[in-house]
PDB file of C-alpha atoms and ligand atoms in Angstrom:
ATOM      1  CA  MET C   1      -0.288  -0.088  -0.030  1.00 39.00           C
ATOM      2  CA  SER C   2       1.325   3.572  -1.109  1.00 47.00           C
ATOM      3  CA  ASN C   3       2.098   6.146   2.227  1.00 49.00           C
ATOM      4  CA  GLU C   4      -0.151   8.526   0.791  1.00 58.00           C
ATOM      5  CA  ARG C   5      -3.151   6.055   0.687  1.00 50.00           C
ATOM      6  CA  TYR C   6      -2.194   4.808   4.274  1.00 44.00           C
ATOM      7  CA  ILE C   7      -1.878   8.163   5.861  1.00 45.00           C
ATOM      8  CA  ALA C   8      -5.561   9.196   3.829  1.00 53.00           C
ATOM      9  CA  ALA C   9      -6.865   6.116   5.304  1.00 49.00           C
ATOM     10  CA  LYS C  10      -5.419   6.478   9.162  1.00 44.00           C
ATOM     11  CA  GLN C  11      -7.088  10.329   8.699  1.00 51.00           C
ATOM     12  CA  LYS C  12     -10.669   8.741   7.599  1.00 52.00           C
ATOM     13  CA  TRP C  13     -10.312   6.364  10.715  1.00 45.00           C
ATOM     14  CA  ALA C  14      -9.618   9.522  13.011  1.00 44.00           C
ATOM     15  CA  GLU C  15     -12.434  11.381  11.587  1.00 53.00           C
ATOM     16  CA  LYS C  16     -14.532   8.560  12.870  1.00 48.00           C
ATOM     17  CA  GLN C  17     -12.873   8.142  16.074  1.00 41.00           C
ATOM     18  CA  THR C  18     -13.411  12.045  16.976  1.00 41.00           C
ATOM     19  CA  ALA C  19     -17.125  12.660  15.581  1.00 46.00           C
ATOM     20  CA  LYS C  20     -18.911  12.064  19.183  1.00 44.00           C
ATOM     21  CA  GLY C  21     -21.955  11.077  19.828  1.00 44.00           C
ATOM     22  CA  VAL C  22     -22.325   9.665  16.472  1.00 39.00           C
ATOM     23  CA  ARG C  23     -22.372   6.286  15.754  1.00 41.00           C
ATOM     24  CA  PRO C  24     -19.627   4.835  13.562  1.00 41.00           C
ATOM     25  CA  ARG C  25     -20.121   5.368  10.259  1.00 42.00           C
ATOM     26  CA  ALA C  26     -19.096   6.708   6.798  1.00 45.00           C
ATOM     27  CA  VAL C  27     -17.775   9.785   6.800  1.00 46.00           C
ATOM     28  CA  ALA C  28     -18.340  11.404   3.302  1.00 46.00           C
ATOM     29  CA  SER C  29     -14.863  11.894   1.909  1.00 52.00           C
ATOM     30  CA  ALA C  30     -14.510  14.525  -1.031  1.00 59.00           C
ATOM     31  CA  GLY C  31     -17.505  12.440  -3.008  1.00 85.00           C
ATOM     32  CA  ARG C  32     -15.385   9.163  -3.256  1.00 95.00           C
ATOM     33  CA  LEU C  33     -17.492   7.099  -0.478  1.00 97.00           C
ATOM     34  CA  PRO C  34     -20.672   6.232  -1.691  1.00 97.00           C
ATOM     35  CA  PRO C  35     -23.379   6.918   1.325  1.00 97.00           C
ATOM     36  CA  GLY C  36     -23.998   4.508   3.926  1.00 97.00           C
ATOM     37  CA  GLN C  37     -20.117   3.113   2.797  1.00 97.00           C
ATOM     38  CA  LYS C  38     -17.468   2.769   5.423  1.00 97.00           C
ATOM     39  CA  LEU C  39     -13.521   2.380   3.771  1.00 97.00           C
ATOM     40  CA  THR C  40     -12.053  -0.663   4.470  1.00 96.00           C
ATOM     41  CA  ILE C  41      -8.275  -1.149   4.217  1.00 90.00           C
ATOM     42  CA  GLY C  42      -8.253  -4.766   4.089  1.00 94.00           C
ATOM     43  CA  PHE C  43     -10.036  -6.490   1.185  1.00 96.00           C
ATOM     44  CA  PRO C  44     -12.969  -9.093   2.680  1.00 97.00           C
ATOM     45  CA  VAL C  45     -13.803 -12.000   0.774  1.00 97.00           C
ATOM     46  CA  LEU C  46     -17.312 -12.942  -0.126  1.00 96.00           C
ATOM     47  CA  ASP C  47     -18.924 -16.009  -1.964  1.00 97.00           C
ATOM     48  CA  LEU C  48     -21.114 -18.551  -1.813  1.00 96.00           C
ATOM     49  CA  GLY C  49     -18.996 -21.037   0.170  1.00 96.00           C
ATOM     50  CA  VAL C  50     -17.577 -22.034  -2.665  1.00 96.00           C
ATOM     51  CA  GLN C  51     -14.269 -21.210  -4.649  1.00 98.00           C
ATOM     52  CA  PRO C  52     -13.706 -23.318  -7.586  1.00 98.00           C
ATOM     53  CA  ASP C  53     -10.605 -24.225  -8.782  1.00 98.00           C
ATOM     54  CA  VAL C  54     -10.047 -23.792 -12.354  1.00 98.00           C
ATOM     55  CA  PRO C  55      -6.601 -24.663 -13.760  1.00 98.00           C
ATOM     56  CA  HIS C  56      -6.039 -22.629 -16.432  1.00 98.00           C
ATOM     57  CA  GLN C  57      -5.678 -25.808 -19.135  1.00 98.00           C
ATOM     58  CA  ASP C  58      -9.371 -26.248 -18.118  1.00 98.00           C
ATOM     59  CA  TRP C  59     -10.301 -22.442 -17.983  1.00 99.00           C
ATOM     60  CA  SER C  60     -12.631 -21.423 -21.091  1.00 99.00           C
ATOM     61  CA  LEU C  61     -14.564 -18.259 -21.281  1.00 99.00           C
ATOM     62  CA  THR C  62     -17.763 -18.137 -23.537  1.00 99.00           C
ATOM     63  CA  LEU C  63     -19.433 -15.518 -24.778  1.00 99.00           C
ATOM     64  CA  ASP C  64     -22.877 -16.373 -26.233  1.00 99.00           C
ATOM     65  CA  GLY C  65     -26.429 -15.404 -27.087  1.00 99.00           C
ATOM     66  CA  LEU C  66     -27.465 -12.508 -29.013  1.00 99.00           C
ATOM     67  CA  VAL C  67     -23.992 -12.274 -30.969  1.00 98.00           C
ATOM     68  CA  GLU C  68     -22.902 -11.970 -34.731  1.00 98.00           C
ATOM     69  CA  LYS C  69     -19.962 -14.487 -33.581  1.00 98.00           C
ATOM     70  CA  PRO C  70     -20.565 -16.841 -30.706  1.00 98.00           C
ATOM     71  CA  THR C  71     -16.996 -17.579 -29.195  1.00 98.00           C
ATOM     72  CA  ARG C  72     -15.145 -19.603 -26.645  1.00 98.00           C
ATOM     73  CA  LEU C  73     -11.611 -18.239 -25.646  1.00 99.00           C
ATOM     74  CA  SER C  74      -9.108 -20.769 -24.268  1.00 99.00           C
ATOM     75  CA  TRP C  75      -6.895 -18.855 -21.162  1.00 98.00           C
ATOM     76  CA  ALA C  76      -4.312 -18.446 -23.982  1.00 98.00           C
ATOM     77  CA  GLU C  77      -6.471 -16.902 -26.414  1.00 98.00           C
ATOM     78  CA  PHE C  78      -7.827 -14.589 -23.986  1.00 99.00           C
ATOM     79  CA  ASN C  79      -4.422 -13.495 -22.869  1.00 98.00           C
ATOM     80  CA  ALA C  80      -3.308 -13.080 -26.679  1.00 98.00           C
ATOM     81  CA  LEU C  81      -6.027  -9.872 -26.505  1.00 98.00           C
ATOM     82  CA  PRO C  82      -5.539  -6.538 -25.835  1.00 98.00           C
ATOM     83  CA  GLN C  83      -4.382  -6.107 -22.275  1.00 98.00           C
ATOM     84  CA  VAL C  84      -5.678  -2.744 -20.157  1.00 98.00           C
ATOM     85  CA  ALA C  85      -4.846  -1.522 -16.436  1.00 98.00           C
ATOM     86  CA  ASP C  86      -7.531   0.519 -14.533  1.00 97.00           C
ATOM     87  CA  THR C  87      -7.610   1.198 -10.891  1.00 98.00           C
ATOM     88  CA  SER C  88     -11.015   1.783  -9.394  1.00 98.00           C
ATOM     89  CA  ASP C  89     -12.924   1.897  -6.238  1.00 98.00           C
ATOM     90  CA  PHE C  90     -14.925  -1.237  -5.117  1.00 98.00           C
ATOM     91  CA  HIS C  91     -18.338  -1.110  -3.127  1.00 98.00           C
ATOM     92  CA  CYS C  92     -19.667  -3.856  -1.777  1.00 98.00           C
ATOM     93  CA  VAL C  93     -23.705  -3.777  -0.256  1.00 97.00           C
ATOM     94  CA  THR C  94     -22.338  -5.051   2.603  1.00 96.00           C
ATOM     95  CA  THR C  95     -21.376  -1.732   3.515  1.00 97.00           C
ATOM     96  CA  TRP C  96     -17.496  -1.598   2.941  1.00 98.00           C
ATOM     97  CA  SER C  97     -15.527   0.015   0.183  1.00 98.00           C
ATOM     98  CA  ARG C  98     -12.006  -0.110  -0.562  1.00 98.00           C
ATOM     99  CA  TYR C  99     -10.025   2.457  -2.860  1.00 97.00           C
ATOM    100  CA  ASP C 100      -7.925   1.863  -5.770  1.00 97.00           C
ATOM    101  CA  CYS C 101      -8.413  -1.170  -6.341  1.00 98.00           C
ATOM    102  CA  ARG C 102      -5.237  -1.968  -9.213  1.00 98.00           C
ATOM    103  CA  TRP C 103      -6.824  -4.674 -11.695  1.00 98.00           C
ATOM    104  CA  GLY C 104      -5.236  -5.492 -15.019  1.00 98.00           C
ATOM    105  CA  GLY C 105      -7.573  -7.640 -17.990  1.00 98.00           C
ATOM    106  CA  VAL C 106      -9.099  -7.486 -20.940  1.00 98.00           C
ATOM    107  CA  ALA C 107     -11.762  -4.249 -21.428  1.00 98.00           C
ATOM    108  CA  PHE C 108     -15.457  -5.626 -21.569  1.00 98.00           C
ATOM    109  CA  THR C 109     -15.373  -3.464 -25.243  1.00 98.00           C
ATOM    110  CA  THR C 110     -12.910  -5.034 -26.884  1.00 98.00           C
ATOM    111  CA  LEU C 111     -14.955  -8.805 -26.052  1.00 98.00           C
ATOM    112  CA  TYR C 112     -17.946  -6.672 -27.298  1.00 98.00           C
ATOM    113  CA  GLU C 113     -16.311  -5.547 -30.576  1.00 98.00           C
ATOM    114  CA  LEU C 114     -14.813  -9.748 -31.038  1.00 98.00           C
ATOM    115  CA  VAL C 115     -18.267 -11.160 -30.897  1.00 98.00           C
ATOM    116  CA  ARG C 116     -19.956  -8.128 -32.453  1.00 98.00           C
ATOM    117  CA  PRO C 117     -23.694  -8.446 -30.388  1.00 98.00           C
ATOM    118  CA  GLU C 118     -27.078  -7.931 -32.203  1.00 98.00           C
ATOM    119  CA  SER C 119     -28.741  -4.767 -32.031  1.00 98.00           C
ATOM    120  CA  GLU C 120     -31.401  -6.402 -29.717  1.00 98.00           C
ATOM    121  CA  ALA C 121     -29.012  -7.225 -27.269  1.00 98.00           C
ATOM    122  CA  LYS C 122     -29.677  -4.773 -24.367  1.00 98.00           C
ATOM    123  CA  PHE C 123     -28.663  -7.302 -21.383  1.00 98.00           C
ATOM    124  CA  VAL C 124     -25.719  -8.804 -20.604  1.00 99.00           C
ATOM    125  CA  TYR C 125     -25.822 -12.352 -18.242  1.00 99.00           C
ATOM    126  CA  PHE C 126     -22.506 -13.461 -15.915  1.00 99.00           C
ATOM    127  CA  THR C 127     -22.125 -16.488 -14.653  1.00 99.00           C
ATOM    128  CA  GLY C 128     -19.250 -18.408 -12.933  1.00 98.00           C
ATOM    129  CA  TYR C 129     -17.632 -21.604 -12.481  1.00 98.00           C
ATOM    130  CA  ASP C 130     -19.297 -21.380  -8.509  1.00 98.00           C
ATOM    131  CA  GLY C 131     -23.190 -21.505  -9.904  1.00 98.00           C
ATOM    132  CA  TYR C 132     -23.155 -17.486  -9.592  1.00 98.00           C
ATOM    133  CA  SER C 133     -25.284 -15.322 -11.933  1.00 98.00           C
ATOM    134  CA  THR C 134     -25.599 -11.909 -12.030  1.00 98.00           C
ATOM    135  CA  ASN C 135     -27.195  -9.587 -14.856  1.00 98.00           C
ATOM    136  CA  VAL C 136     -26.338  -6.003 -15.696  1.00 98.00           C
ATOM    137  CA  PRO C 137     -27.835  -3.932 -18.813  1.00 98.00           C
ATOM    138  CA  LEU C 138     -25.546  -3.684 -21.778  1.00 98.00           C
ATOM    139  CA  GLU C 139     -24.979   0.241 -21.333  1.00 98.00           C
ATOM    140  CA  ASN C 140     -23.911  -0.249 -17.931  1.00 98.00           C
ATOM    141  CA  CYS C 141     -21.123  -2.916 -19.404  1.00 98.00           C
ATOM    142  CA  LEU C 142     -19.775  -0.216 -22.003  1.00 98.00           C
ATOM    143  CA  ASP C 143     -17.630   2.052 -20.106  1.00 97.00           C
ATOM    144  CA  ASP C 144     -13.561   1.565 -20.198  1.00 96.00           C
ATOM    145  CA  ASP C 145     -13.675   0.898 -16.549  1.00 97.00           C
ATOM    146  CA  VAL C 146     -15.540  -2.290 -17.252  1.00 98.00           C
ATOM    147  CA  LEU C 147     -12.824  -5.492 -17.333  1.00 98.00           C
ATOM    148  CA  VAL C 148     -12.760  -9.024 -17.632  1.00 99.00           C
ATOM    149  CA  ALA C 149      -9.577  -8.921 -14.838  1.00 98.00           C
ATOM    150  CA  THR C 150      -6.949 -11.470 -14.433  1.00 99.00           C
ATOM    151  CA  SER C 151      -4.517  -9.275 -12.289  1.00 98.00           C
ATOM    152  CA  PHE C 152      -4.771  -7.300  -8.927  1.00 98.00           C
ATOM    153  CA  ASP C 153      -2.136  -5.332  -7.752  1.00 97.00           C
ATOM    154  CA  GLY C 154       0.349  -6.354 -10.518  1.00 97.00           C
ATOM    155  CA  ALA C 155      -0.330 -10.128  -9.284  1.00 98.00           C
ATOM    156  CA  PRO C 156      -3.000 -12.853 -10.816  1.00 98.00           C
ATOM    157  CA  ILE C 157      -5.682 -12.643  -9.187  1.00 98.00           C
ATOM    158  CA  SER C 158      -5.987 -15.139  -5.898  1.00 98.00           C
ATOM    159  CA  ARG C 159      -8.873 -18.222  -6.128  1.00 98.00           C
ATOM    160  CA  GLU C 160     -10.431 -16.458  -2.718  1.00 98.00           C
ATOM    161  CA  HIS C 161     -10.721 -13.133  -4.981  1.00 98.00           C
ATOM    162  CA  GLY C 162     -12.044 -14.778  -8.033  1.00 98.00           C
ATOM    163  CA  GLY C 163      -9.431 -16.075 -10.059  1.00 98.00           C
ATOM    164  CA  PRO C 164      -8.721 -17.109 -12.724  1.00 98.00           C
ATOM    165  CA  ALA C 165     -10.957 -14.244 -14.322  1.00 99.00           C
ATOM    166  CA  ARG C 166     -13.639 -12.057 -12.601  1.00 99.00           C
ATOM    167  CA  ILE C 167     -15.713  -9.167 -13.581  1.00 99.00           C
ATOM    168  CA  ILE C 168     -15.076  -5.842 -12.361  1.00 98.00           C
ATOM    169  CA  ILE C 169     -17.962  -2.829 -13.011  1.00 98.00           C
ATOM    170  CA  PRO C 170     -16.834   0.209 -10.370  1.00 98.00           C
ATOM    171  CA  LYS C 171     -20.008   2.175 -10.878  1.00 98.00           C
ATOM    172  CA  LEU C 172     -22.154  -0.867  -9.279  1.00 98.00           C
ATOM    173  CA  TYR C 173     -22.274  -2.393  -5.944  1.00 98.00           C
ATOM    174  CA  ALA C 174     -19.910  -5.444  -6.735  1.00 98.00           C
ATOM    175  CA  TRP C 175     -22.060  -8.226  -6.775  1.00 98.00           C
ATOM    176  CA  LYS C 176     -22.871  -6.942 -10.186  1.00 98.00           C
ATOM    177  CA  GLY C 177     -18.880  -8.185 -11.020  1.00 98.00           C
ATOM    178  CA  ALA C 178     -18.852 -12.309 -10.974  1.00 98.00           C
ATOM    179  CA  LYS C 179     -15.749 -13.814  -9.760  1.00 98.00           C
ATOM    180  CA  PHE C 180     -14.601 -16.950 -11.170  1.00 98.00           C
ATOM    181  CA  VAL C 181     -16.188 -16.246 -14.616  1.00 99.00           C
ATOM    182  CA  LYS C 182     -17.232 -18.339 -17.229  1.00 99.00           C
ATOM    183  CA  GLY C 183     -19.836 -17.097 -19.506  1.00 99.00           C
ATOM    184  CA  ILE C 184     -21.295 -13.791 -20.918  1.00 99.00           C
ATOM    185  CA  ALA C 185     -24.547 -13.804 -22.484  1.00 99.00           C
ATOM    186  CA  PHE C 186     -26.180 -11.009 -24.373  1.00 99.00           C
ATOM    187  CA  LEU C 187     -30.095 -11.288 -24.050  1.00 99.00           C
ATOM    188  CA  ALA C 188     -32.492  -8.951 -25.623  1.00 99.00           C
ATOM    189  CA  ASN C 189     -34.679  -9.488 -22.319  1.00 98.00           C
ATOM    190  CA  ASP C 190     -33.559  -8.953 -18.480  1.00 98.00           C
ATOM    191  CA  LYS C 191     -32.850 -12.172 -16.560  1.00 98.00           C
ATOM    192  CA  PRO C 192     -32.360 -11.465 -12.680  1.00 98.00           C
ATOM    193  CA  GLY C 193     -29.429 -13.509 -11.058  1.00 98.00           C
ATOM    194  CA  PHE C 194     -28.501 -15.021  -7.994  1.00 98.00           C
ATOM    195  CA  TRP C 195     -28.942 -12.130  -5.344  1.00 98.00           C
ATOM    196  CA  GLU C 196     -31.262 -10.302  -8.107  1.00 98.00           C
ATOM    197  CA  MET C 197     -33.864 -13.394  -7.557  1.00 98.00           C
ATOM    198  CA  ARG C 198     -33.161 -13.088  -3.586  1.00 97.00           C
ATOM    199  CA  GLY C 199     -34.070  -9.318  -3.501  1.00 98.00           C
ATOM    200  CA  TYR C 200     -31.116  -7.612  -4.213  1.00 98.00           C
ATOM    201  CA  SER C 201     -31.809  -4.672  -6.366  1.00 98.00           C
ATOM    202  CA  ASN C 202     -31.381  -5.142 -10.074  1.00 98.00           C
ATOM    203  CA  THR C 203     -29.669  -1.375 -10.891  1.00 98.00           C
ATOM    204  CA  ALA C 204     -27.377  -1.662  -8.016  1.00 98.00           C
ATOM    205  CA  ASP C 205     -25.862   2.033  -8.120  1.00 98.00           C
ATOM    206  CA  PRO C 206     -24.149   2.846  -5.068  1.00 98.00           C
ATOM    207  CA  TRP C 207     -24.427   6.466  -5.373  1.00 97.00           C
ATOM    208  CA  LYS C 208     -28.475   5.797  -4.843  1.00 97.00           C
ATOM    209  CA  GLU C 209     -28.046   3.509  -2.566  1.00 97.00           C
ATOM    210  CA  GLU C 210     -29.797   0.850  -5.048  1.00 98.00           C
ATOM    211  CA  ARG C 211     -29.202  -1.919  -2.465  1.00 98.00           C
ATOM    212  CA  TYR C 212     -32.549  -4.063  -2.067  1.00 96.00           C
ATOM    213  CA  SER C 213     -35.260  -3.892  -4.021  1.00 92.00           C
TER     214      SER C 213
HETATM  215  N1  LIG J   1     -18.793 -15.944  -8.859  1.00 74.37           N
HETATM  216  C1  LIG J   1     -19.046 -15.290  -7.739  1.00 74.37           C
HETATM  217  N2  LIG J   1     -19.541 -13.824  -7.822  1.00 74.37           N
HETATM  218  C2  LIG J   1     -18.928 -12.999  -7.089  1.00 74.37           C
HETATM  219  C3  LIG J   1     -19.739 -13.505  -5.697  1.00 74.37           C
HETATM  220  C4  LIG J   1     -19.931 -15.032  -5.753  1.00 74.37           C
HETATM  221  O1  LIG J   1     -20.276 -15.072  -4.825  1.00 74.37           O
HETATM  222  N3  LIG J   1     -19.796 -15.611  -6.712  1.00 74.37           N
HETATM  223  N4  LIG J   1     -19.948 -12.867  -4.666  1.00 74.37           N
HETATM  224  C5  LIG J   1     -19.731 -11.059  -5.133  1.00 74.37           C
HETATM  225  C6  LIG J   1     -20.103 -10.363  -3.974  1.00 74.37           C
HETATM  226  S1  LIG J   1     -21.483 -10.410  -2.915  1.00 74.37           S
HETATM  227  C7  LIG J   1     -19.227  -9.488  -3.897  1.00 74.37           C
HETATM  228  S2  LIG J   1     -19.043  -8.061  -2.765  1.00 74.37           S
HETATM  229  C8  LIG J   1     -17.484  -9.558  -4.553  1.00 74.37           C
HETATM  230  C9  LIG J   1     -16.565 -10.161  -3.798  1.00 74.37           C
HETATM  231  O2  LIG J   1     -15.519  -9.863  -4.197  1.00 74.37           O
HETATM  232  P1  LIG J   1     -14.301 -10.292  -3.415  1.00 74.37           P
HETATM  233  O3  LIG J   1     -14.529 -11.791  -2.733  1.00 74.37           O
HETATM  234  O4  LIG J   1     -13.082 -10.336  -4.036  1.00 74.37           O
HETATM  235  O5  LIG J   1     -14.225  -9.267  -2.042  1.00 74.37           O
HETATM  236  O6  LIG J   1     -17.961 -10.674  -5.528  1.00 74.37           O
HETATM  237  C10 LIG J   1     -19.145 -10.527  -6.019  1.00 74.37           C
HETATM  238  N5  LIG J   1     -19.207 -11.897  -7.298  1.00 74.37           N
HETATM  239 MO1  LIG J   2     -21.269  -8.192  -1.849  1.00 74.37          MO
END
């Protein structure tokens, strides 16, 4: 962790300590911390109790649905695509946020250009090797900070954090980013995923506190 970031984090904790008579909660930090969130300097792990072991030789990413060119990428094929890096903040619906996550991998837009979705495709349905699923409007996936990430802080993403590859959509709560990603389907109609079927918000905007519906 950089010294600068450490100092900023310490300062925020200090502000929280001195806010007397106030229940410990998020200190609004120059518009960076969404409402109701608390800054964490660790990196908690959230999953369904399964962290699938997917060796690179068994890994593939399937892109299908309403696309001109359905594609299944091997690990080597995936890694031969143009690589990008992006640093973003991570907001979990359980109220922790982590700043400055350094992700590397393939931009969602690169995959979009590769498979060429039909004009009817309006939603994206992600699936994971652990049986997880989540749904996102296509337009939310086309920002340049949306990645299929394979590295975190310069090293391969660990199994607990969703390796070999996970989806990162910084502008939405983190459950919208499938860890252990296995499939990306382009759909005309929305289809609720694992948590969306269990009462989580469909839209998941942390700035509007869209936690549960
Ligand atoms: N495949 C899969 N992806 C998932 C989950 C999961 O259980 N399975 N949990 C989601 C939730 S609720 C969050 S907050 C983040 C947590 O990522 P982390 O464990 O790296 O912190 O992954 C999301 N993606
Ligand atoms: Mo979460």
